[in-house]
CSV table of C-alpha atoms in Angstrom, one decimal:
chain,number,residue,atom,x,y,z
A,293,UNK,CA,-9.3,-9.4,2.0
A,294,UNK,CA,-5.8,-10.7,1.4
A,295,UNK,CA,-3.2,-7.9,1.1
A,296,UNK,CA,0.5,-7.8,0.1
A,297,UNK,CA,2.6,-5.3,2.1
A,298,UNK,CA,6.0,-4.5,0.6
A,299,UNK,CA,8.1,-2.7,3.3
A,300,UNK,CA,11.7,-3.3,4.2
A,301,UNK,CA,11.5,-1.6,7.7
A,302,UNK,CA,10.6,-4.5,10.0
A,303,UNK,CA,9.3,-2.2,12.8
A,304,UNK,CA,6.9,-0.4,10.4
A,305,UNK,CA,5.9,-3.6,8.6
A,306,UNK,CA,5.0,-5.4,11.8
A,307,UNK,CA,3.1,-2.5,13.2
A,308,UNK,CA,1.2,-2.0,9.9
A,309,UNK,CA,0.4,-5.7,9.6
A,310,UNK,CA,-1.1,-5.7,13.1
A,311,UNK,CA,-3.3,-2.6,12.3
A,312,UNK,CA,-4.4,-4.0,8.9
A,313,UNK,CA,-5.4,-7.3,10.4
A,314,UNK,CA,-7.6,-5.5,12.9
A,315,UNK,CA,-9.2,-3.7,10.0
A,316,UNK,CA,-10.1,-7.0,8.4
A,317,UNK,CA,-7.2,-7.7,6.1
A,318,UNK,CA,-5.0,-10.8,5.9
A,319,UNK,CA,-1.5,-9.6,5.3
A,320,UNK,CA,1.6,-11.2,3.5
A,321,UNK,CA,4.8,-9.2,3.9
A,322,UNK,CA,7.7,-8.9,1.5
A,323,UNK,CA,10.9,-7.1,2.6
A,324,UNK,CA,12.7,-7.1,-0.8
A,325,UNK,CA,12.0,-6.3,-4.4
A,326,UNK,CA,12.7,-9.9,-5.4
A,327,UNK,CA,10.2,-11.3,-2.9
A,328,UNK,CA,7.6,-8.7,-3.9
A,329,UNK,CA,7.9,-9.6,-7.6
A,330,UNK,CA,7.5,-13.3,-6.8
A,331,UNK,CA,4.6,-13.0,-4.4
A,332,UNK,CA,2.7,-10.4,-6.6
A,333,UNK,CA,2.9,-12.7,-9.6
A,334,UNK,CA,2.2,-16.0,-7.9
A,335,UNK,CA,-0.4,-15.2,-5.2
A,336,UNK,CA,-3.9,-13.8,-5.3
A,337,UNK,CA,-4.4,-10.4,-3.6
A,338,UNK,CA,-7.1,-7.8,-3.4
A,339,UNK,CA,-4.6,-5.0,-3.0
A,340,UNK,CA,-1.0,-4.1,-2.4
A,341,UNK,CA,1.0,-1.5,-0.4
A,342,UNK,CA,4.3,-0.9,-2.1
A,343,UNK,CA,7.3,1.0,-0.6
A,344,UNK,CA,9.6,2.5,-3.2
A,345,UNK,CA,12.9,2.4,-1.3
A,346,UNK,CA,13.7,-1.4,-1.2
A,347,UNK,CA,17.2,-2.7,-0.4
A,348,UNK,CA,17.7,-4.6,-3.6
A,349,UNK,CA,15.8,-2.4,-6.1
A,350,UNK,CA,13.3,0.3,-6.9
A,351,UNK,CA,9.6,-0.3,-6.0
A,352,UNK,CA,8.6,1.3,-9.3
A,353,UNK,CA,10.4,-1.4,-11.2
A,354,UNK,CA,8.5,-4.0,-9.2
A,355,UNK,CA,5.2,-2.3,-10.0
A,356,UNK,CA,6.1,-2.1,-13.7
A,357,UNK,CA,7.0,-5.8,-13.8
A,358,UNK,CA,3.7,-6.6,-12.1
A,359,UNK,CA,1.7,-4.7,-14.7
A,360,UNK,CA,3.8,-6.2,-17.5
A,361,UNK,CA,2.8,-9.6,-16.2
A,362,UNK,CA,-0.9,-8.6,-16.1
A,363,UNK,CA,-1.0,-8.4,-12.3
A,364,UNK,CA,-4.1,-6.2,-11.8
A,365,UNK,CA,-4.7,-5.8,-8.1
A,366,UNK,CA,-4.8,-2.1,-7.0
A,367,UNK,CA,-1.6,-0.7,-5.5
A,368,UNK,CA,-1.0,2.0,-3.0
A,369,UNK,CA,2.5,3.4,-3.1
A,370,UNK,CA,3.9,4.2,0.4
A,371,UNK,CA,7.1,6.2,0.5
A,372,UNK,CA,9.1,9.0,2.1
A,373,UNK,CA,9.2,10.7,-1.3
A,374,UNK,CA,6.6,13.4,-1.4
A,375,UNK,CA,7.6,15.3,-4.6
A,376,UNK,CA,4.8,15.7,-7.1
A,377,UNK,CA,7.0,14.3,-9.9
A,378,UNK,CA,7.4,11.1,-7.9
A,379,UNK,CA,3.7,10.8,-7.5
A,380,UNK,CA,3.2,11.3,-11.3
A,381,UNK,CA,5.8,8.6,-12.0
A,382,UNK,CA,4.2,6.2,-9.6
A,383,UNK,CA,0.7,6.7,-11.1
A,384,UNK,CA,2.1,6.4,-14.7
A,385,UNK,CA,3.8,3.1,-13.6
A,386,UNK,CA,0.4,1.7,-12.7
A,387,UNK,CA,-0.2,2.7,-9.1
A,388,UNK,CA,-3.8,3.5,-8.0
A,389,UNK,CA,-2.9,5.9,-5.1
A,390,UNK,CA,0.1,7.4,-3.3
A,391,UNK,CA,0.7,8.1,0.4
A,392,UNK,CA,3.7,9.9,1.7
A,393,UNK,CA,5.4,9.1,5.1
A,394,UNK,CA,4.7,9.9,7.8
A,395,UNK,CA,1.0,9.1,7.7
A,396,UNK,CA,-1.9,8.2,9.9
A,397,UNK,CA,-2.9,4.5,9.8
A,398,UNK,CA,-6.6,5.5,9.6
A,399,UNK,CA,-5.9,7.4,6.3
A,400,UNK,CA,-4.0,4.4,4.9
A,401,UNK,CA,-6.8,2.0,5.7
A,402,UNK,CA,-9.4,4.4,4.2
A,403,UNK,CA,-7.4,4.8,1.0
A,404,UNK,CA,-7.1,1.0,0.8
A,405,UNK,CA,-10.8,0.6,1.1
A,406,UNK,CA,-11.3,3.2,-1.6
A,407,UNK,CA,-9.0,1.6,-4.2
A,408,UNK,CA,-10.5,-1.8,-3.6
A,409,UNK,CA,-14.0,-0.3,-4.0
A,410,UNK,CA,-13.0,1.3,-7.3
A,411,UNK,CA,-11.5,-1.9,-8.5
A,412,UNK,CA,-14.8,-3.7,-7.8
A,413,UNK,CA,-16.9,-1.0,-9.3
A,414,UNK,CA,-18.4,0.2,-6.0
A,415,UNK,CA,-18.8,3.7,-4.6
A,416,UNK,CA,-19.7,2.9,-1.0
A,417,UNK,CA,-18.0,1.0,1.9
A,418,UNK,CA,-21.1,-1.2,2.2
A,419,UNK,CA,-21.1,-4.5,0.3
A,420,UNK,CA,-24.7,-5.4,-0.7
A,421,UNK,CA,-25.9,-8.8,-1.9
A,422,UNK,CA,-29.7,-9.2,-2.0
A,423,UNK,CA,-31.1,-8.2,1.4
A,424,UNK,CA,-27.7,-8.4,3.1
A,425,UNK,CA,-25.5,-5.5,3.8
A,426,UNK,CA,-21.9,-5.8,5.0
A,427,UNK,CA,-20.3,-2.7,6.5
A,428,UNK,CA,-16.6,-2.9,5.7
A,429,UNK,CA,-15.5,-0.1,8.1
A,430,UNK,CA,-17.4,-1.4,11.1
A,431,UNK,CA,-17.3,-5.1,10.2
A,432,UNK,CA,-21.0,-5.6,10.8
A,433,UNK,CA,-23.8,-7.4,8.9
A,434,UNK,CA,-27.4,-6.4,8.5
A,435,UNK,CA,-30.1,-8.5,6.8
A,436,UNK,CA,-33.0,-6.3,5.7
A,437,UNK,CA,-34.6,-4.6,8.8
A,438,UNK,CA,-33.1,-7.1,11.2
A,439,UNK,CA,-30.6,-6.4,14.0
A,440,UNK,CA,-27.1,-5.5,13.1
A,441,UNK,CA,-24.5,-8.2,14.0
A,442,UNK,CA,-20.8,-7.6,14.8
A,443,UNK,CA,-18.4,-10.0,13.1
A,444,UNK,CA,-15.1,-11.3,14.2
A,445,UNK,CA,-12.2,-10.7,11.8
A,446,UNK,CA,-12.3,-14.1,10.3
A,447,UNK,CA,-16.1,-14.1,10.0
A,448,UNK,CA,-15.9,-10.8,8.2
A,449,UNK,CA,-13.2,-11.9,5.7
A,450,UNK,CA,-15.0,-15.1,4.9
A,451,UNK,CA,-18.4,-13.4,4.4
A,452,UNK,CA,-16.9,-10.6,2.4
A,453,UNK,CA,-15.3,-13.1,0.0
A,454,UNK,CA,-18.5,-15.0,-0.5
A,455,UNK,CA,-20.7,-11.9,-0.8
A,456,UNK,CA,-18.3,-10.2,-3.2
A,457,UNK,CA,-19.4,-12.7,-5.9
A,458,UNK,CA,-22.9,-14.0,-5.2
A,459,UNK,CA,-23.6,-17.3,-6.9
A,460,UNK,CA,-19.9,-18.1,-7.5
A,461,UNK,CA,-18.5,-21.3,-6.0
A,462,UNK,CA,-15.4,-20.9,-3.9
A,463,UNK,CA,-13.3,-23.9,-3.0
A,464,UNK,CA,-12.0,-24.3,0.5
A,465,UNK,CA,-8.5,-23.7,-0.8
A,466,UNK,CA,-9.6,-20.4,-2.4
A,467,UNK,CA,-11.2,-19.3,0.8
A,468,UNK,CA,-8.2,-20.2,2.9
A,469,UNK,CA,-6.0,-18.2,0.5
A,470,UNK,CA,-8.1,-15.1,1.1
A,471,UNK,CA,-8.6,-15.6,4.8
A,472,UNK,CA,-5.0,-16.3,6.0
A,473,UNK,CA,-1.5,-15.2,5.2
A,474,UNK,CA,1.3,-17.4,4.0
A,475,UNK,CA,2.6,-17.7,7.6
A,476,UNK,CA,-0.6,-19.3,8.8
A,477,UNK,CA,-1.3,-23.0,8.5
A,478,UNK,CA,-5.0,-23.5,9.1
A,479,UNK,CA,-6.8,-26.8,8.1
A,480,UNK,CA,-9.7,-26.9,5.8
A,481,UNK,CA,-11.9,-27.8,8.8
A,482,UNK,CA,-11.6,-24.1,9.9
A,483,UNK,CA,-13.7,-23.1,6.9
A,484,UNK,CA,-16.5,-25.6,7.8
A,485,UNK,CA,-16.5,-24.3,11.4
A,486,UNK,CA,-16.9,-20.6,10.3
A,487,UNK,CA,-19.5,-21.5,7.7
A,488,UNK,CA,-21.6,-23.1,10.4
A,489,UNK,CA,-21.3,-19.9,12.5
A,490,UNK,CA,-22.2,-17.6,9.6
A,491,UNK,CA,-25.2,-19.7,8.7
A,492,UNK,CA,-26.7,-18.9,12.1
A,493,UNK,CA,-26.6,-15.2,11.1
A,494,UNK,CA,-27.7,-15.4,7.4
A,495,UNK,CA,-29.8,-18.5,7.4
A,496,UNK,CA,-28.9,-22.1,6.5
A,497,UNK,CA,-29.9,-21.8,2.8
A,498,UNK,CA,-27.9,-18.6,2.1
A,499,UNK,CA,-24.5,-20.1,2.2
A,500,UNK,CA,-24.9,-23.3,0.1
A,501,UNK,CA,-22.5,-26.2,-0.1
A,502,UNK,CA,-21.6,-27.7,-3.5
A,503,UNK,CA,-20.4,-31.1,-2.7
A,504,UNK,CA,-16.8,-31.7,-3.9
A,505,UNK,CA,-16.6,-28.0,-5.0
A,506,UNK,CA,-17.0,-25.6,-2.2
A,507,UNK,CA,-19.4,-22.9,-1.0
A,508,UNK,CA,-21.5,-20.1,-2.6
A,509,UNK,CA,-23.5,-17.2,-1.3
A,510,UNK,CA,-27.2,-17.2,-2.5
A,511,UNK,CA,-28.3,-13.6,-2.4
A,512,UNK,CA,-31.9,-14.5,-3.3
A,513,UNK,CA,-32.4,-17.0,-0.4
A,514,UNK,CA,-35.0,-16.3,2.3
């Protein structure tokens, strides 16, 4: 899942990015309100973490502008302000959750998974497509009664993207956007390599190639 982290403290931002990437997220970081507005409106994200105290503006104004421009990804507000009225204002502005500093990273990640689940209409941390079950917390895959397989971070992100919309064709460019941050410069050949690896786990006919278009996950394959 590709995530936007808006945090002006470089130490906190770098530490959080590292922990979020371990949890299966691909992270873009914005340090200012201006960059946050631009990235949120131009890029495709599954969720956002938004600090309210930015050097060039108020995070709530950024959130309001996102929502005014129909930016719909779920947003978790992260701030040192813990007053109940601040929480109410954030939720009214379009936030989906609120976490006050200091916090435990495990709680932040759990809340992120929860708001993403709700945005996708799910109630559990297990993503199911046909006989396949993907555990988002443990980053493991199970097919029916078969053995559970542990996935690398990139394998997990790629498979999650494909399984989230079975039958939908994803171009290599779309998959790269979800797998890597703006600071990464992978080639399209990376997608082909990881698709080959995943086919060994799910079967050669489960991830189908649409020539000239991309890849799709066939949940009904055997």
